[in-house]
Short mmCIF file of C-alpha atoms and ligand atoms in Angstrom, two decimals:
data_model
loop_
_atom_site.label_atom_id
_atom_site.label_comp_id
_atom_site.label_asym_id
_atom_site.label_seq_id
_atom_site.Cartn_x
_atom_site.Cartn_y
_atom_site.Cartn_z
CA UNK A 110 62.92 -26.91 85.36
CA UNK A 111 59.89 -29.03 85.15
CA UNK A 112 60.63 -32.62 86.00
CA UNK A 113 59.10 -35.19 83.74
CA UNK A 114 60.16 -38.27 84.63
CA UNK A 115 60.04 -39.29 88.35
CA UNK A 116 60.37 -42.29 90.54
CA UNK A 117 57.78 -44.17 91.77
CA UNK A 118 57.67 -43.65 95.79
CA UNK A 119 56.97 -47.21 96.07
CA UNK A 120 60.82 -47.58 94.39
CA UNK A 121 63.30 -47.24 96.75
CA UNK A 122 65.98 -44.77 95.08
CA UNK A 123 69.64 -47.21 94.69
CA UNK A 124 71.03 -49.31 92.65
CA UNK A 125 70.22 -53.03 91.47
CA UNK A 126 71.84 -55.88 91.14
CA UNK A 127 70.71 -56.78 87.89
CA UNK A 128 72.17 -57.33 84.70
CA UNK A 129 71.86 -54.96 82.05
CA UNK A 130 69.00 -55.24 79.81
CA UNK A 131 67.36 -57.78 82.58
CA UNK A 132 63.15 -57.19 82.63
CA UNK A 133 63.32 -57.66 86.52
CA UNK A 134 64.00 -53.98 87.12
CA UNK A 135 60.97 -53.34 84.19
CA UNK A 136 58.20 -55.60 86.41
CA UNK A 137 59.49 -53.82 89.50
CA UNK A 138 58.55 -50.34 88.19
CA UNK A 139 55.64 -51.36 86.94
CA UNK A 140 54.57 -53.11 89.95
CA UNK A 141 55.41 -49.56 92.19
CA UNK A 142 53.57 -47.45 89.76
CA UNK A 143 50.83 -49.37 90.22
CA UNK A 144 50.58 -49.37 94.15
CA UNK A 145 51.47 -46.20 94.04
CA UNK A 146 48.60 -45.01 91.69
CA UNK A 147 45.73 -47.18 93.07
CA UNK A 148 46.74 -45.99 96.70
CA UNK A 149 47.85 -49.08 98.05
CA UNK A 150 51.00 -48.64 99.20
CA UNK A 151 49.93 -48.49 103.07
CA UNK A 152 48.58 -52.38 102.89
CA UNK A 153 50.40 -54.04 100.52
CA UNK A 154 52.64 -56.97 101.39
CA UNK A 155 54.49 -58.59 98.59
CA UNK A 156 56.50 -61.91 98.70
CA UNK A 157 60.02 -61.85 96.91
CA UNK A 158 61.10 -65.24 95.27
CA UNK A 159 64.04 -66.96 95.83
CA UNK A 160 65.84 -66.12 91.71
CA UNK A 161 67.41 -63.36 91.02
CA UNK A 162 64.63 -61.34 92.80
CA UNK A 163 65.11 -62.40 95.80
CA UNK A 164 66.39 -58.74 97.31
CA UNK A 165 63.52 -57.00 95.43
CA UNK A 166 62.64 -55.94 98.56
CA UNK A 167 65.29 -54.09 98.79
CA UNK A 168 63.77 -52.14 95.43
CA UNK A 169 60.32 -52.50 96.29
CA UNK A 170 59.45 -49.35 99.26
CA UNK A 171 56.55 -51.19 101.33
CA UNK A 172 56.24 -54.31 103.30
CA UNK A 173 57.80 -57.50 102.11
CA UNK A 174 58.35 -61.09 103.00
CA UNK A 175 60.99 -63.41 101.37
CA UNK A 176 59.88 -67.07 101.33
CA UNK A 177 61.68 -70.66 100.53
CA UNK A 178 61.90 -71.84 96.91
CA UNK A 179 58.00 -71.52 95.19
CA UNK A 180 56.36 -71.52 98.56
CA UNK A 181 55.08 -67.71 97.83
CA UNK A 182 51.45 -68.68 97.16
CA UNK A 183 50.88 -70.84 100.17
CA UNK A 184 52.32 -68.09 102.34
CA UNK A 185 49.98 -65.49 100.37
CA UNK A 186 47.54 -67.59 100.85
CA UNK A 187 47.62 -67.62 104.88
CA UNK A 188 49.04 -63.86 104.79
CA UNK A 189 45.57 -63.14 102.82
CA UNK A 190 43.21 -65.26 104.92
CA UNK A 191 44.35 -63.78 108.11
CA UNK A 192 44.87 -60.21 107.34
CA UNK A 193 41.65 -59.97 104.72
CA UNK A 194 42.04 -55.79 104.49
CA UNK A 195 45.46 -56.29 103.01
CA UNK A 196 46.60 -56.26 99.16
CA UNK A 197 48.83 -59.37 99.01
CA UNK A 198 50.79 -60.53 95.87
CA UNK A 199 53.68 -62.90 95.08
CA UNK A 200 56.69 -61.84 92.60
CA UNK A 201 57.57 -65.61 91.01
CA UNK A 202 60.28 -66.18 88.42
CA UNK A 203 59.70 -69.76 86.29
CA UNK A 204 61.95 -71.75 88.38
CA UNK A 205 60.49 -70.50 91.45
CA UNK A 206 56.68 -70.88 90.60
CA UNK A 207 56.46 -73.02 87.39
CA UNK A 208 59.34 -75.66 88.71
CA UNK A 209 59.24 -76.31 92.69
CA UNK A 210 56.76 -74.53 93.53
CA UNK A 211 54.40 -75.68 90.65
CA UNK A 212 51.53 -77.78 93.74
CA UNK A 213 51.93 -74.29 95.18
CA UNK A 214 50.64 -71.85 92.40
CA UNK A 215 48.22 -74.73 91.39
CA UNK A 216 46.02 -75.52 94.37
CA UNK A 217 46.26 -71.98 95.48
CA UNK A 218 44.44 -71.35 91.85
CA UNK A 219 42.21 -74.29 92.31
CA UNK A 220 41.18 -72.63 95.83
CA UNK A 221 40.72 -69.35 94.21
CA UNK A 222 42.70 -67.68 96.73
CA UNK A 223 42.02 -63.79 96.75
CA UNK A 224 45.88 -62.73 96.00
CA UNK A 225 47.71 -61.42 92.78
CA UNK A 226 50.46 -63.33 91.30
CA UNK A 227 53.29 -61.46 89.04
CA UNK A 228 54.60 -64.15 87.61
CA UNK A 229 58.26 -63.38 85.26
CA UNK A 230 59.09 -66.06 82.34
CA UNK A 231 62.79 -65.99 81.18
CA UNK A 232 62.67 -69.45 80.38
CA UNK A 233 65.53 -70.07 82.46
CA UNK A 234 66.96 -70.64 86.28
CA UNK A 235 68.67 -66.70 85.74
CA UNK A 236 70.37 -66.93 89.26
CA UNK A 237 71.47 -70.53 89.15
CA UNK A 238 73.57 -69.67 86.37
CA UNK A 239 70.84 -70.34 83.25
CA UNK A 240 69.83 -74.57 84.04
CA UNK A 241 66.70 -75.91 81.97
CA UNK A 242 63.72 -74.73 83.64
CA UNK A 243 59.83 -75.70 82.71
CA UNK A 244 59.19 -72.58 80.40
CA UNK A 245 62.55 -73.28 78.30
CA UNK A 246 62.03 -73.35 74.89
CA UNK A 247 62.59 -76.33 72.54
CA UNK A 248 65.96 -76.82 71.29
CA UNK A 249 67.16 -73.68 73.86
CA UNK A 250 70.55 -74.18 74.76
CA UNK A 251 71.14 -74.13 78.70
CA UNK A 252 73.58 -75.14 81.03
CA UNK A 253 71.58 -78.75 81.60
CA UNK A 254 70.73 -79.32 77.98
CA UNK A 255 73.63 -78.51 76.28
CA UNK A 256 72.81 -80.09 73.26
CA UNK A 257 69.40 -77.64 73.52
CA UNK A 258 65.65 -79.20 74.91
CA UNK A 259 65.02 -82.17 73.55
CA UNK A 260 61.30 -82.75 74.05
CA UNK A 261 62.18 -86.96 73.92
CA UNK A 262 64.59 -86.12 77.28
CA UNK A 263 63.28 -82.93 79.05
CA UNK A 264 59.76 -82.69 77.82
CA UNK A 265 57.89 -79.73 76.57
CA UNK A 266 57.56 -75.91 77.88
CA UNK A 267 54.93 -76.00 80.34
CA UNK A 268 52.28 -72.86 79.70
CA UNK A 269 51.53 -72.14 83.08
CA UNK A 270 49.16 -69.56 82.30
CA UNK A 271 47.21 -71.74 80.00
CA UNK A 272 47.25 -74.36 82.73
CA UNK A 273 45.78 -71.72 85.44
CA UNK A 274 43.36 -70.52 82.78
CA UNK A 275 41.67 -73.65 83.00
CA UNK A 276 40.91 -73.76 87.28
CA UNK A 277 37.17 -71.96 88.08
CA UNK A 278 39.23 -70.02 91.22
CA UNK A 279 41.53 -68.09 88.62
CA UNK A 280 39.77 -65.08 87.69
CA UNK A 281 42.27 -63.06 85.47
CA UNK A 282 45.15 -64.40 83.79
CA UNK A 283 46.98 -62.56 80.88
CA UNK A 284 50.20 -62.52 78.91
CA UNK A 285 52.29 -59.87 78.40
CA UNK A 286 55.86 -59.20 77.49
CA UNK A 287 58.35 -56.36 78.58
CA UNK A 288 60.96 -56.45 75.24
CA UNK A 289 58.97 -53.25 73.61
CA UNK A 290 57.69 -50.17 74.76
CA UNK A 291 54.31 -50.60 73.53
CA UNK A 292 54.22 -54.02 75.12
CA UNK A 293 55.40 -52.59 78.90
CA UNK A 294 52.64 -50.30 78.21
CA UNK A 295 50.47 -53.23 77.83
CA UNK A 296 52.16 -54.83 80.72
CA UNK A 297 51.57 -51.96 83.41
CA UNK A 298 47.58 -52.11 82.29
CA UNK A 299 47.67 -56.33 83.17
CA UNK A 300 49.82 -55.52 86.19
CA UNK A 301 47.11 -52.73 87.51
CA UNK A 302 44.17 -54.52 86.26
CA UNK A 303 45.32 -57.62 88.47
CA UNK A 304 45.53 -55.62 91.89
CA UNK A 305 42.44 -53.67 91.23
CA UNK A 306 40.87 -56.57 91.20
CA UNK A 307 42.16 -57.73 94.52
CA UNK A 308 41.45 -54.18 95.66
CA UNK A 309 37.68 -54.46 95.03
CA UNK A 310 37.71 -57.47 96.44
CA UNK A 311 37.35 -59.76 93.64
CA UNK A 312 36.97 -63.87 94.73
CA UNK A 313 40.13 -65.70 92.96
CA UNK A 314 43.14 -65.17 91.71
CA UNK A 315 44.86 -62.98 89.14
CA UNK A 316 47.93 -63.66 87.96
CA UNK A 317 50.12 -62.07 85.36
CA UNK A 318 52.76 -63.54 83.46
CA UNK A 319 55.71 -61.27 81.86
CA UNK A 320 58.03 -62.75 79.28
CA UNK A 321 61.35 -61.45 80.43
CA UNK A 322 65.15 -60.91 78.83
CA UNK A 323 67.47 -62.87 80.86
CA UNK A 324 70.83 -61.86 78.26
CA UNK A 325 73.51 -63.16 80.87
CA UNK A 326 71.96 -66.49 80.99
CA UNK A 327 70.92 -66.42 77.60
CA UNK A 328 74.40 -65.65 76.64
CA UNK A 329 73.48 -63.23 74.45
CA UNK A 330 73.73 -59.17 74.03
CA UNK A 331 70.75 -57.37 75.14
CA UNK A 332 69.70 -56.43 72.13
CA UNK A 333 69.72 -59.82 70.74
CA UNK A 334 67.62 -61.54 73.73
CA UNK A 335 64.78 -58.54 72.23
CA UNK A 336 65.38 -60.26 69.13
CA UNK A 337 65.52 -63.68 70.35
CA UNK A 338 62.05 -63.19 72.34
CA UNK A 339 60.38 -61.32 69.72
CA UNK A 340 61.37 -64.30 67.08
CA UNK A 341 61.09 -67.14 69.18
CA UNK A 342 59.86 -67.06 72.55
CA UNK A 343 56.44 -65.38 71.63
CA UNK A 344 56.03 -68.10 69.40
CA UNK A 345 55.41 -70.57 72.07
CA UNK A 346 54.52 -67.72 74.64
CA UNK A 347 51.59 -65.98 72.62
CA UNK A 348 50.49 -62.63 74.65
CA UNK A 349 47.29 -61.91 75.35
CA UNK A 350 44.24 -62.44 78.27
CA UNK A 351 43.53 -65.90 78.89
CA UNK A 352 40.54 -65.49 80.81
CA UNK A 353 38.86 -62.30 82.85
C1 LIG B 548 64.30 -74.85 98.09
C2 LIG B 548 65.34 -74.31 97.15
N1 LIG B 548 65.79 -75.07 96.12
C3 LIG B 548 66.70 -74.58 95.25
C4 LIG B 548 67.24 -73.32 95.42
C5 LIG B 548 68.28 -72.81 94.49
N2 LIG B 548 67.80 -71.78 93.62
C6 LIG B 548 67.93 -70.48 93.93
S1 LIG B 548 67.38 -69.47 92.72
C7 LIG B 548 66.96 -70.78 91.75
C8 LIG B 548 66.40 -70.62 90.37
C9 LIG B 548 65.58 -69.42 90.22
O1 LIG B 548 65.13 -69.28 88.92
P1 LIG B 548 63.85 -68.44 88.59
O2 LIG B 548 62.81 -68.66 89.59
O3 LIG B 548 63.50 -68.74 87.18
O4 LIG B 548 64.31 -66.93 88.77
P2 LIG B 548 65.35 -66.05 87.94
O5 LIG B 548 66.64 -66.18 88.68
O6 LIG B 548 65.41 -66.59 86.56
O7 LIG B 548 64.81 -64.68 88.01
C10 LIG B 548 67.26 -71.98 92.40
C11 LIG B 548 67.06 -73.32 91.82
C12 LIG B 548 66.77 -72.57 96.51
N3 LIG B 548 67.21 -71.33 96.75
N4 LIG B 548 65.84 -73.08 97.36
S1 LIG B 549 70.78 -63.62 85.46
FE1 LIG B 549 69.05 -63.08 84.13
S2 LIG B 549 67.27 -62.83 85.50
FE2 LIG B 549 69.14 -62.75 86.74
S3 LIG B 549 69.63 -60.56 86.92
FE3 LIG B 549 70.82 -61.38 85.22
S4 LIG B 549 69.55 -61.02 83.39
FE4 LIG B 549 68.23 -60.81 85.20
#
């Protein structure tokens, strides 16, 4: 029989630990596909977060460092100053990169550090158990705002991306969402785009941000966290290539 659908070899074949209908395991393929299919699976090193990604390498099949709460970019940053040859990019959910570690993502932007950032939005802590993070939407219900984000109390969602876009060292930042086919598709071009640029050896950063479903701490179905992004979290989120 001819086979049609096959695993990436940079995915390691077991199961996850993620929910069902969570993008995670989505931005994981996409991110395998891609090292496998630019031939970079032999010197890439990526750094797992510290959210509910935090054992994607045990997904991931190729070198990987975990690293303390949104610390990934200043350890990419020395990983990719003192090994040069190698293809070095950090896997960030919003609390980890947009939250503690947001001096980290910044300055390493500002220095246009040679690395590639995949950087997944849920608009929540997902591992914590769903808190408030910087990307939660407006009147979004959480475990810390109860009473949903009041911008008088918690502020505003911070657009990370749109803050990046703006530093001379980031070189390619774009948008993308993984609740629709056609937009994955969209998603696995941004993805490959960002480490061929690192591959060619492109001066700055890349970094790509992928609106994710999070239904467990959404409390909501699968299907309706497609619904609810698609409705609402676009809105605020709007896809597209910021600059590159
Ligand atoms: C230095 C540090 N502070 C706090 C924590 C607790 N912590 C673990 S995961 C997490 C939130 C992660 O959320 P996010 O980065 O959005 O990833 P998600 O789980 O949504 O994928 C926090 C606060 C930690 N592990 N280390
Ligand atoms: S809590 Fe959210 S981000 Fe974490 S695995 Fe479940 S759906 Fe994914």
């Amino acid at each position: 029989m001819q086979k049609v659908f096959t695993k990436p070899q940079s995915l390691k074949d077991c199961t996850t630990h993620y929910c069902p209908g969570c993008g995670h395991g989505i931005a994981h393929r996409l991110i395998a596909e891609t090292i496998d299919e630019l031939g970079l699976r032999g010197r890439t090193i990526g750094i797992a977060p510290v959210g509910c990604a935090v054992l994607a390498y045990d997904y991931l099949d190729m070198d990987m460092i975990e690293v303390a709460h949104g610390r990934a970019p200043a350890v990419a940053t020395g990983m990719k100053r003192t090994n040069p040859d190698k293809i070095i990019f950090s896997y960030q959910g919003d609390g980890d990169l947009a939250a503690i570690g947001t001096g980290e993502i910044i300055h390493a932007a500002h220095r246009g550090e040679q690395i590639t950032v995949i950087f997944i939005n849920n608009a929540v802590f997902g591992m914590t158990g769903g808190q408030m993070a910087p990307t939660t939407l407006l009147g979004q219900v959480t475990t810390t705002t109860p009473l949903g984000r009041d911008p008088l109390k918690q502020g505003y969602p911070l657009q990370v991306s749109e803050l990046l876009a703006m530093l001379p060292g980031a070189i390619y930042i774009e948008r993308c969402s993984l609740h629709k086919p056609a937009l994955i598709r969209n998603a696995k071009k941004a993805v490959k785009h960002a480490f061929q640029l690192q591959a060619d050896g492109a001066k700055g950063l890349s970094l790509v941000e992928l609106l994710s479903p999070c239904p467990t701490a959404w409390r909501m179905t699968p299907t309706k966290a497609i619904e609810w992004m698609e409705n609402e979290m676009i809105k605020i989120f709007p896809l597209g290539r910021l600059k590159g």
